[in-house]
Amino acid sequence: MSLTSIDANDIAALARGCAVLGTGGGGDVRTGSLAAVRAIREHGPVPLTRLADLPEDALVVPLSGIGAPTVSHEMIHGEDEPRRIVEEIERIFGRPPSAIMSSEIGGANGVAPVAWAAQLGVPLLDADGMGRAFPEVQMVSMYVAGLPADLVVMSDVAGNVVTIRPVDGLWSERLARAVCVAAGSHALMADYVLTAGRARGAVIEGTVTRALEIGRATQGAADPLGALQDRLGAARLITGKLTDAERRTTGGFVRGTATIEGTGDDRGRRLALELQNENLVATEDGRTLAMVPDLITVVDTETAAAVQTEGLRYGQRVTVLAWPCDPLWRTPKGLETAGPAAFGYDLDYVPVEELMARA
C-alpha cells in the first residue's frame, strides 16, 4: 500500500492497528483518535513521509506520552504540550523540525502523533522507535542502535516544560519517570531528537503503514479474528473468559496480572498474563507460552478489537494472540534492553514460534 497522507477516514483503521500493536499499553486509542480527527478537520490531512525522502540534516522529533495508561485515559493532552516541546527544541537546535515521529506505534502513542503533526504543520514519519509499545524510555530502537540519549524535553497539562540532559538511556528513564510522577503520572515527551541521517538504521520504518494495514484487515471481514491472526502471522494462545484482572498504578506504571479461563475447545485451560503497562509474559501451568519482546495482545473474540490493560474487565470474552517482534529486539542488545530479564523475569528468551512448536 502506498500512502502519501493521512486523512480523517484513515484514523479508525490506524487506531485499530495501533491498539493491536500496543500489546495492552501505549494508551487508549479512543482519545488519540478523537484528537487526530479534529486536528485533521481543522488543519487538513497530514503528509506521511519516508525517511528516504528527507535530507540528511532534517530534524526528526519523536513524541509520545509517558506514564500510566490508567491515568492517561483521564488526563488528556491538549494542543499546548506539543507546541511547548517543539518551541524548546527550536530554541535548542535553532531550527524547526522537518517531521514528527511516534516514539512507539502502539496504542494512543501511535495515533496521537497524527494530531500533533497536523497542529504543528509538519509531516509524520512512517516509522517509530519500537514496532510495538514498551513501558520505559530507553526501550527504543535508537538506544539499541547506540545513539546517545542526551536530550529529553517534557511538558505536562499544567504548562511545565522540563529539559533533561541525561548521561545515557537508563538515566533518561529514571529522570523522565520522576518528572512524570511529579506531573501526576502522565506527560508528553520528546526523546532522541535526531537528524534523518542519524535515524537511518536506528528506527523501525514502515510502521504507520503496517498499523493501517492491520486495522483494515478486520474491517468488514466475515471472520475478524481469523483475518487479524492471518495478517499478523500470530499464534492463538487461548480463547476464553477473563476471570480476574489485578492492577495497581505505582511508580508511573500500571502493574498486575490477568487470568483467562478457556472456553470451547480451550475449556479446562487457564492462562495468566503478567502486565507492566503492556502484556509481558503469558504462562499456563508454569509453562511459558510467550514472552517479551515478542508481542502479546488480548482481543475481543467477536470483533478482534484489542483490549488495553486498563480496559480488562471480568467476564470479557477474549482471545490472546502472540507473534514475533522486529528482529532488532532479538539481538543481544535488544534482549538486554527489553527482554524478559529487563523486566525482572528469571527467563531465558525463547521466540514465540519455538515455544508454540513445543506446545
mmCIF file of C-alpha atoms in Angstrom:
data_model
loop_
_atom_site.group_PDB
_atom_site.id
_atom_site.type_symbol
_atom_site.label_atom_id
_atom_site.label_comp_id
_atom_site.label_asym_id
_atom_site.label_seq_id
_atom_site.Cartn_x
_atom_site.Cartn_y
_atom_site.Cartn_z
ATOM 1 C CA MET A 1 0.000 0.000 0.000
ATOM 2 C CA SER A 2 1.359 3.429 -0.981
ATOM 3 C CA LEU A 3 0.043 6.263 1.168
ATOM 4 C CA THR A 4 1.184 9.871 0.919
ATOM 5 C CA SER A 5 -1.069 11.424 3.563
ATOM 6 C CA ILE A 6 -3.401 10.517 6.404
ATOM 7 C CA ASP A 7 -6.910 11.950 6.413
ATOM 8 C CA ALA A 8 -9.858 11.620 8.775
ATOM 9 C CA ASN A 9 -11.092 8.469 7.001
ATOM 10 C CA ASP A 10 -7.843 6.652 7.853
ATOM 11 C CA ILE A 11 -7.963 7.211 11.603
ATOM 12 C CA ALA A 12 -10.335 4.368 12.560
ATOM 13 C CA ALA A 13 -8.143 1.769 10.830
ATOM 14 C CA LEU A 14 -4.959 3.333 12.178
ATOM 15 C CA ALA A 15 -6.363 3.252 15.702
ATOM 16 C CA ARG A 16 -7.370 -0.407 15.432
ATOM 17 C CA GLY A 17 -3.911 -1.338 14.213
ATOM 18 C CA CYS A 18 -2.127 0.733 16.838
ATOM 19 C CA ALA A 19 -4.267 -0.818 19.580
ATOM 20 C CA VAL A 20 -3.200 -4.292 18.435
ATOM 21 C CA LEU A 21 0.479 -3.288 18.257
ATOM 22 C CA GLY A 22 0.168 -1.679 21.690
ATOM 23 C CA THR A 23 0.119 -5.125 23.361
ATOM 24 C CA GLY A 24 -2.153 -3.679 26.016
ATOM 25 C CA GLY A 25 -0.279 -0.402 26.505
ATOM 26 C CA GLY A 26 0.546 2.836 24.775
ATOM 27 C CA GLY A 27 -2.645 4.496 25.990
ATOM 28 C CA ASP A 28 -6.296 4.248 24.953
ATOM 29 C CA VAL A 29 -6.617 4.861 21.203
ATOM 30 C CA ARG A 30 -10.049 6.487 21.541
ATOM 31 C CA THR A 31 -8.777 9.805 22.880
ATOM 32 C CA GLY A 32 -5.955 9.889 20.335
ATOM 33 C CA SER A 33 -8.416 9.151 17.547
ATOM 34 C CA LEU A 34 -10.734 11.990 18.526
ATOM 35 C CA ALA A 35 -7.812 14.397 18.695
ATOM 36 C CA ALA A 36 -6.471 13.238 15.312
ATOM 37 C CA VAL A 37 -9.825 13.579 13.527
ATOM 38 C CA ARG A 38 -10.386 17.033 14.998
ATOM 39 C CA ALA A 39 -6.880 18.208 14.093
ATOM 40 C CA ILE A 40 -7.204 16.964 10.507
ATOM 41 C CA ARG A 41 -10.545 18.715 10.094
ATOM 42 C CA GLU A 42 -9.021 21.948 11.390
ATOM 43 C CA HIS A 43 -5.621 21.788 9.674
ATOM 44 C CA GLY A 44 -6.026 19.328 6.788
ATOM 45 C CA PRO A 45 -4.571 15.866 6.024
ATOM 46 C CA VAL A 46 -1.137 15.017 7.407
ATOM 47 C CA PRO A 47 1.607 14.222 4.871
ATOM 48 C CA LEU A 48 3.191 10.819 5.524
ATOM 49 C CA THR A 49 6.861 10.852 4.651
ATOM 50 C CA ARG A 50 9.517 8.161 4.395
ATOM 51 C CA LEU A 51 12.955 8.544 5.878
ATOM 52 C CA ALA A 52 14.435 8.214 2.381
ATOM 53 C CA ASP A 53 12.546 11.349 1.317
ATOM 54 C CA LEU A 54 14.136 13.564 3.992
ATOM 55 C CA PRO A 55 17.509 15.317 3.625
ATOM 56 C CA GLU A 56 20.313 14.154 5.893
ATOM 57 C CA ASP A 57 20.097 17.177 8.197
ATOM 58 C CA ALA A 58 16.277 17.164 8.544
ATOM 59 C CA LEU A 59 15.286 17.289 12.219
ATOM 60 C CA VAL A 60 13.017 14.435 13.381
ATOM 61 C CA VAL A 61 11.212 14.795 16.713
ATOM 62 C CA PRO A 62 9.928 11.561 18.320
ATOM 63 C CA LEU A 63 6.912 12.303 20.534
ATOM 64 C CA SER A 64 4.977 10.123 22.953
ATOM 65 C CA GLY A 65 3.002 10.193 26.141
ATOM 66 C CA ILE A 66 4.821 8.832 29.166
ATOM 67 C CA GLY A 67 3.121 7.440 32.259
ATOM 68 C CA ALA A 68 0.415 5.075 33.424
ATOM 69 C CA PRO A 69 -2.300 4.251 30.839
ATOM 70 C CA THR A 70 -4.954 4.320 33.566
ATOM 71 C CA VAL A 71 -4.078 7.975 34.201
ATOM 72 C CA SER A 72 -3.755 9.000 30.533
ATOM 73 C CA HIS A 73 -7.342 7.882 29.960
ATOM 74 C CA GLU A 74 -8.492 10.723 32.240
ATOM 75 C CA MET A 75 -5.649 13.273 31.976
ATOM 76 C CA ILE A 76 -5.854 14.100 28.263
ATOM 77 C CA HIS A 77 -3.211 16.130 26.416
ATOM 78 C CA GLY A 78 -4.215 19.420 24.832
ATOM 79 C CA GLU A 79 -2.658 21.280 21.908
ATOM 80 C CA ASP A 80 -0.243 23.248 24.087
ATOM 81 C CA GLU A 81 2.085 20.422 25.178
ATOM 82 C CA PRO A 82 3.451 19.511 21.709
ATOM 83 C CA ARG A 83 3.774 23.218 20.843
ATOM 84 C CA ARG A 84 5.752 23.918 24.031
ATOM 85 C CA ILE A 85 8.066 20.975 23.372
ATOM 86 C CA VAL A 86 8.719 21.985 19.758
ATOM 87 C CA GLU A 87 9.374 25.595 20.788
ATOM 88 C CA GLU A 88 12.006 24.367 23.252
ATOM 89 C CA ILE A 89 13.569 22.112 20.600
ATOM 90 C CA GLU A 90 13.664 25.027 18.123
ATOM 91 C CA ARG A 91 15.381 27.129 20.785
ATOM 92 C CA ILE A 92 17.998 24.407 21.355
ATOM 93 C CA PHE A 93 18.668 23.484 17.708
ATOM 94 C CA GLY A 94 17.984 26.834 16.072
ATOM 95 C CA ARG A 95 15.577 25.383 13.508
ATOM 96 C CA PRO A 96 12.110 23.801 13.396
ATOM 97 C CA PRO A 97 11.510 20.061 12.977
ATOM 98 C CA SER A 98 11.038 18.597 9.498
ATOM 99 C CA ALA A 99 8.929 15.678 10.754
ATOM 100 C CA ILE A 100 7.215 14.265 13.824
ATOM 101 C CA MET A 101 7.720 10.567 14.593
ATOM 102 C CA SER A 102 5.850 8.355 17.001
ATOM 103 C CA SER A 103 8.233 7.043 19.640
ATOM 104 C CA GLU A 104 6.047 3.933 19.814
ATOM 105 C CA ILE A 105 3.464 2.884 17.249
ATOM 106 C CA GLY A 106 1.437 1.020 19.882
ATOM 107 C CA GLY A 107 -1.738 2.419 21.411
ATOM 108 C CA ALA A 108 -2.589 6.110 21.554
ATOM 109 C CA ASN A 109 1.091 6.927 21.088
ATOM 110 C CA GLY A 110 0.721 5.686 17.508
ATOM 111 C CA VAL A 111 -2.442 7.694 16.757
ATOM 112 C CA ALA A 112 -1.920 10.960 18.643
ATOM 113 C CA PRO A 113 1.176 11.956 16.593
ATOM 114 C CA VAL A 114 -1.183 12.454 13.648
ATOM 115 C CA ALA A 115 -2.906 15.186 15.662
ATOM 116 C CA TRP A 116 0.400 16.678 16.817
ATOM 117 C CA ALA A 117 1.786 16.737 13.250
ATOM 118 C CA ALA A 118 -1.414 18.374 11.971
ATOM 119 C CA GLN A 119 -1.360 21.013 14.718
ATOM 120 C CA LEU A 120 2.324 21.759 14.136
ATOM 121 C CA GLY A 121 2.030 21.764 10.344
ATOM 122 C CA VAL A 122 4.771 19.161 9.725
ATOM 123 C CA PRO A 123 4.743 15.676 8.131
ATOM 124 C CA LEU A 124 4.526 12.420 10.057
ATOM 125 C CA LEU A 125 7.385 9.984 9.541
ATOM 126 C CA ASP A 126 6.363 6.438 8.541
ATOM 127 C CA ALA A 127 8.448 4.908 11.313
ATOM 128 C CA ASP A 128 8.711 4.570 15.067
ATOM 129 C CA GLY A 129 11.171 3.507 17.730
ATOM 130 C CA MET A 130 9.638 0.190 18.830
ATOM 131 C CA GLY A 131 7.347 -1.505 16.291
ATOM 132 C CA ARG A 132 5.035 -2.026 19.291
ATOM 133 C CA ALA A 133 4.758 -0.424 22.778
ATOM 134 C CA PHE A 134 7.176 -0.669 25.694
ATOM 135 C CA PRO A 135 6.894 0.971 29.118
ATOM 136 C CA GLU A 136 10.355 2.510 29.634
ATOM 137 C CA VAL A 137 12.096 5.445 27.958
ATOM 138 C CA GLN A 138 15.276 3.587 26.969
ATOM 139 C CA MET A 139 13.312 0.748 25.352
ATOM 140 C CA VAL A 140 13.577 2.198 21.860
ATOM 141 C CA SER A 141 15.440 1.172 18.737
ATOM 142 C CA MET A 142 17.614 4.308 18.913
ATOM 143 C CA TYR A 143 19.032 3.133 22.245
ATOM 144 C CA VAL A 144 19.634 -0.358 20.875
ATOM 145 C CA ALA A 145 21.395 1.211 17.874
ATOM 146 C CA GLY A 146 23.766 3.012 20.241
ATOM 147 C CA LEU A 147 22.614 6.603 19.745
ATOM 148 C CA PRO A 148 23.199 8.852 22.768
ATOM 149 C CA ALA A 149 20.110 9.742 24.818
ATOM 150 C CA ASP A 150 21.417 13.214 25.599
ATOM 151 C CA LEU A 151 18.194 15.235 25.385
ATOM 152 C CA VAL A 152 14.670 14.737 26.751
ATOM 153 C CA VAL A 153 12.074 17.525 26.634
ATOM 154 C CA MET A 154 8.827 17.084 28.580
ATOM 155 C CA SER A 155 5.643 19.079 29.091
ATOM 156 C CA ASP A 156 2.552 18.424 31.211
ATOM 157 C CA VAL A 157 -1.043 19.629 31.305
ATOM 158 C CA ALA A 158 -0.139 22.286 33.891
ATOM 159 C CA GLY A 159 2.196 24.001 31.421
ATOM 160 C CA ASN A 160 5.533 22.938 32.881
ATOM 161 C CA VAL A 161 8.408 22.342 30.448
ATOM 162 C CA VAL A 162 11.394 20.298 31.614
ATOM 163 C CA THR A 163 14.608 19.772 29.647
ATOM 164 C CA ILE A 164 16.786 16.865 30.764
ATOM 165 C CA ARG A 165 20.359 16.159 29.679
ATOM 166 C CA PRO A 166 20.851 12.534 30.775
ATOM 167 C CA VAL A 167 24.203 10.781 30.539
ATOM 168 C CA ASP A 168 22.672 7.658 28.973
ATOM 169 C CA GLY A 169 19.404 5.875 28.188
ATOM 170 C CA LEU A 170 18.978 4.334 31.629
ATOM 171 C CA TRP A 171 19.298 7.736 33.272
ATOM 172 C CA SER A 172 16.820 9.154 30.760
ATOM 173 C CA GLU A 173 14.256 6.648 32.079
ATOM 174 C CA ARG A 174 14.982 7.389 35.762
ATOM 175 C CA LEU A 175 14.842 11.161 35.372
ATOM 176 C CA ALA A 176 11.915 11.296 32.933
ATOM 177 C CA ARG A 177 9.926 8.896 35.134
ATOM 178 C CA ALA A 178 10.496 11.093 38.177
ATOM 179 C CA VAL A 179 9.233 14.135 36.274
ATOM 180 C CA CYS A 180 6.282 12.106 35.005
ATOM 181 C CA VAL A 181 5.293 11.008 38.520
ATOM 182 C CA ALA A 182 5.554 14.604 39.753
ATOM 183 C CA ALA A 183 3.239 15.640 36.895
ATOM 184 C CA GLY A 184 0.578 13.170 38.030
ATOM 185 C CA SER A 185 1.931 10.065 36.234
ATOM 186 C CA HIS A 186 1.301 11.464 32.754
ATOM 187 C CA ALA A 187 3.223 13.869 30.493
ATOM 188 C CA LEU A 188 4.224 14.406 26.862
ATOM 189 C CA MET A 189 7.836 13.717 25.952
ATOM 190 C CA ALA A 190 10.315 14.147 23.115
ATOM 191 C CA ASP A 191 13.406 11.983 23.362
ATOM 192 C CA TYR A 192 16.161 11.035 20.930
ATOM 193 C CA VAL A 193 15.653 14.154 18.813
ATOM 194 C CA LEU A 194 17.789 13.351 15.790
ATOM 195 C CA THR A 195 18.531 14.129 12.171
ATOM 196 C CA ALA A 196 17.259 11.952 9.339
ATOM 197 C CA GLY A 197 20.829 10.885 8.662
ATOM 198 C CA ARG A 198 21.264 9.526 12.188
ATOM 199 C CA ALA A 199 17.814 7.943 12.113
ATOM 200 C CA ARG A 200 18.683 5.686 9.184
ATOM 201 C CA GLY A 201 19.130 2.179 10.549
ATOM 202 C CA ALA A 202 18.190 3.350 14.057
ATOM 203 C CA VAL A 203 14.378 3.479 13.715
ATOM 204 C CA ILE A 204 11.837 0.878 12.603
ATOM 205 C CA GLU A 205 10.469 2.003 9.254
ATOM 206 C CA GLY A 206 7.043 1.475 7.697
ATOM 207 C CA THR A 207 5.196 1.013 10.979
ATOM 208 C CA VAL A 208 2.474 3.617 10.384
ATOM 209 C CA THR A 209 1.636 1.851 7.126
ATOM 210 C CA ARG A 210 1.709 -1.513 8.921
ATOM 211 C CA ALA A 211 -0.693 -0.294 11.613
ATOM 212 C CA LEU A 212 -3.095 0.892 8.902
ATOM 213 C CA GLU A 213 -2.906 -2.479 7.146
ATOM 214 C CA ILE A 214 -3.596 -4.343 10.399
ATOM 215 C CA GLY A 215 -6.585 -2.135 11.137
ATOM 216 C CA ARG A 216 -8.011 -2.521 7.647
ATOM 217 C CA ALA A 217 -7.631 -6.307 7.713
ATOM 218 C CA THR A 218 -10.578 -6.695 10.102
ATOM 219 C CA GLN A 219 -12.877 -4.017 8.658
ATOM 220 C CA GLY A 220 -15.870 -5.752 7.111
ATOM 221 C CA ALA A 221 -14.297 -9.210 7.472
ATOM 222 C CA ALA A 222 -16.687 -12.144 7.954
ATOM 223 C CA ASP A 223 -14.187 -13.571 10.464
ATOM 224 C CA PRO A 224 -12.374 -10.586 12.026
ATOM 225 C CA LEU A 225 -10.348 -12.724 14.422
ATOM 226 C CA GLY A 226 -9.149 -15.031 11.663
ATOM 227 C CA ALA A 227 -8.337 -12.072 9.405
ATOM 228 C CA LEU A 228 -6.306 -10.437 12.159
ATOM 229 C CA GLN A 229 -4.459 -13.633 13.020
ATOM 230 C CA ASP A 230 -3.560 -14.140 9.345
ATOM 231 C CA ARG A 231 -2.375 -10.545 8.901
ATOM 232 C CA LEU A 232 -0.145 -10.756 11.985
ATOM 233 C CA GLY A 233 1.049 -14.318 11.461
ATOM 234 C CA ALA A 234 0.074 -14.784 15.096
ATOM 235 C CA ALA A 235 -0.347 -17.841 17.280
ATOM 236 C CA ARG A 236 -3.596 -18.145 19.259
ATOM 237 C CA LEU A 237 -2.664 -18.806 22.881
ATOM 238 C CA ILE A 238 -6.186 -19.198 24.288
ATOM 239 C CA THR A 239 -9.805 -18.234 23.747
ATOM 240 C CA GLY A 240 -11.883 -17.787 26.873
ATOM 241 C CA LYS A 241 -13.313 -15.542 29.558
ATOM 242 C CA LEU A 242 -11.457 -13.040 31.684
ATOM 243 C CA THR A 243 -11.919 -14.179 35.285
ATOM 244 C CA ASP A 244 -9.514 -11.906 37.149
ATOM 245 C CA ALA A 245 -7.647 -8.655 36.498
ATOM 246 C CA GLU A 246 -5.474 -7.258 39.270
ATOM 247 C CA ARG A 247 -3.916 -3.870 38.501
ATOM 248 C CA ARG A 248 -2.159 -1.184 40.531
ATOM 249 C CA THR A 249 -0.650 2.138 39.482
ATOM 250 C CA THR A 250 2.768 2.651 41.035
ATOM 251 C CA GLY A 251 5.929 4.490 40.047
ATOM 252 C CA GLY A 252 4.331 5.796 36.836
ATOM 253 C CA PHE A 253 3.384 2.302 35.615
ATOM 254 C CA VAL A 254 0.376 0.019 35.664
ATOM 255 C CA ARG A 255 1.410 -3.392 37.001
ATOM 256 C CA GLY A 256 -0.643 -6.515 37.570
ATOM 257 C CA THR A 257 -1.872 -9.899 36.378
ATOM 258 C CA ALA A 258 -4.833 -11.015 34.275
ATOM 259 C CA THR A 259 -6.304 -14.527 34.201
ATOM 260 C CA ILE A 260 -8.230 -16.049 31.276
ATOM 261 C CA GLU A 261 -10.207 -19.275 31.705
ATOM 262 C CA GLY A 262 -10.551 -21.226 28.473
ATOM 263 C CA THR A 263 -13.903 -21.830 26.786
ATOM 264 C CA GLY A 264 -14.971 -24.093 23.914
ATOM 265 C CA ASP A 265 -12.002 -26.121 22.690
ATOM 266 C CA ASP A 266 -9.884 -24.471 25.400
ATOM 267 C CA ARG A 267 -12.191 -25.401 28.276
ATOM 268 C CA GLY A 268 -10.204 -26.506 31.328
ATOM 269 C CA ARG A 269 -7.203 -24.327 30.494
ATOM 270 C CA ARG A 270 -6.084 -21.227 32.408
ATOM 271 C CA LEU A 271 -3.723 -18.588 31.059
ATOM 272 C CA ALA A 272 -2.005 -15.942 33.219
ATOM 273 C CA LEU A 273 -0.759 -12.654 31.765
ATOM 274 C CA GLU A 274 1.850 -10.558 33.569
ATOM 275 C CA LEU A 275 1.482 -6.811 32.941
ATOM 276 C CA GLN A 276 3.603 -3.675 33.178
ATOM 277 C CA ASN A 277 1.588 -1.230 31.056
ATOM 278 C CA GLU A 278 1.941 -3.887 28.310
ATOM 279 C CA ASN A 279 1.381 -7.670 28.316
ATOM 280 C CA LEU A 280 4.811 -9.099 29.076
ATOM 281 C CA VAL A 281 4.596 -12.844 29.759
ATOM 282 C CA ALA A 282 1.910 -15.472 29.135
ATOM 283 C CA THR A 283 2.041 -18.688 31.162
ATOM 284 C CA GLU A 284 -0.080 -21.807 31.622
ATOM 285 C CA ASP A 285 0.511 -24.296 34.438
ATOM 286 C CA GLY A 286 4.025 -22.975 34.948
ATOM 287 C CA ARG A 287 4.875 -23.244 31.235
ATOM 288 C CA THR A 288 5.723 -20.062 29.313
ATOM 289 C CA LEU A 289 3.798 -19.655 26.052
ATOM 290 C CA ALA A 290 5.103 -16.231 25.000
ATOM 291 C CA MET A 291 7.327 -13.537 26.431
ATOM 292 C CA VAL A 292 8.550 -10.026 25.787
ATOM 293 C CA PRO A 293 9.919 -8.689 23.413
ATOM 294 C CA ASP A 294 7.528 -10.740 21.266
ATOM 295 C CA LEU A 295 4.075 -9.189 21.063
ATOM 296 C CA ILE A 296 1.162 -10.482 23.178
ATOM 297 C CA THR A 297 -2.240 -8.883 22.633
ATOM 298 C CA VAL A 298 -5.688 -9.510 24.123
ATOM 299 C CA VAL A 299 -8.525 -9.025 21.618
ATOM 300 C CA ASP A 300 -12.297 -9.290 21.736
ATOM 301 C CA THR A 301 -13.139 -12.727 20.337
ATOM 302 C CA GLU A 302 -16.055 -11.489 18.227
ATOM 303 C CA THR A 303 -14.715 -8.199 16.842
ATOM 304 C CA ALA A 304 -10.923 -8.731 17.093
ATOM 305 C CA ALA A 305 -10.644 -5.260 18.664
ATOM 306 C CA ALA A 306 -7.669 -5.033 21.009
ATOM 307 C CA VAL A 307 -8.341 -4.684 24.735
ATOM 308 C CA GLN A 308 -5.920 -2.401 26.567
ATOM 309 C CA THR A 309 -4.696 -3.365 30.046
ATOM 310 C CA GLU A 310 -6.780 -0.610 31.641
ATOM 311 C CA GLY A 311 -9.877 -1.956 29.849
ATOM 312 C CA LEU A 312 -9.670 -5.540 31.126
ATOM 313 C CA ARG A 313 -12.923 -6.461 32.901
ATOM 314 C CA TYR A 314 -14.323 -9.604 34.486
ATOM 315 C CA GLY A 315 -16.407 -11.674 32.090
ATOM 316 C CA GLN A 316 -14.969 -10.359 28.824
ATOM 317 C CA ARG A 317 -14.791 -12.958 26.050
ATOM 318 C CA VAL A 318 -11.297 -12.636 24.708
ATOM 319 C CA THR A 319 -8.597 -14.310 22.656
ATOM 320 C CA VAL A 320 -4.881 -13.922 23.352
ATOM 321 C CA LEU A 321 -2.601 -13.685 20.300
ATOM 322 C CA ALA A 322 1.194 -13.652 20.160
ATOM 323 C CA TRP A 323 3.602 -13.079 17.268
ATOM 324 C CA PRO A 324 7.289 -12.296 16.616
ATOM 325 C CA CYS A 325 8.794 -8.888 17.346
ATOM 326 C CA ASP A 326 11.004 -6.898 14.988
ATOM 327 C CA PRO A 327 14.371 -8.689 14.547
ATOM 328 C CA LEU A 328 16.134 -5.764 16.226
ATOM 329 C CA TRP A 329 14.685 -6.835 19.593
ATOM 330 C CA ARG A 330 16.139 -10.331 19.224
ATOM 331 C CA THR A 331 19.713 -9.041 19.030
ATOM 332 C CA PRO A 332 21.832 -9.272 22.197
ATOM 333 C CA LYS A 333 21.426 -5.528 22.849
ATOM 334 C CA GLY A 334 17.704 -5.697 22.078
ATOM 335 C CA LEU A 335 17.172 -8.528 24.567
ATOM 336 C CA GLU A 336 19.310 -6.784 27.174
ATOM 337 C CA THR A 337 17.113 -3.711 26.741
ATOM 338 C CA ALA A 338 13.629 -5.221 26.537
ATOM 339 C CA GLY A 339 13.876 -8.972 27.031
ATOM 340 C CA PRO A 340 12.330 -10.806 29.995
ATOM 341 C CA ALA A 341 15.322 -10.156 32.280
ATOM 342 C CA ALA A 342 14.924 -6.381 31.733
ATOM 343 C CA PHE A 343 11.549 -6.663 33.498
ATOM 344 C CA GLY A 344 12.828 -8.816 36.336
ATOM 345 C CA TYR A 345 11.798 -12.229 34.994
ATOM 346 C CA ASP A 346 14.169 -15.150 35.510
ATOM 347 C CA LEU A 347 13.555 -16.425 31.991
ATOM 348 C CA ASP A 348 15.844 -17.153 29.071
ATOM 349 C CA TYR A 349 14.245 -15.662 25.977
ATOM 350 C CA VAL A 350 12.759 -18.188 23.559
ATOM 351 C CA PRO A 351 10.995 -16.939 20.393
ATOM 352 C CA VAL A 352 7.240 -17.382 20.424
ATOM 353 C CA GLU A 353 7.300 -19.591 17.331
ATOM 354 C CA GLU A 354 9.636 -22.030 19.103
ATOM 355 C CA LEU A 355 7.531 -22.032 22.262
ATOM 356 C CA MET A 356 4.375 -22.772 20.307
ATOM 357 C CA ALA A 357 6.083 -25.558 18.354
ATOM 358 C CA ARG A 358 6.763 -27.258 21.692
ATOM 359 C CA ALA A 359 3.119 -26.998 22.783
#
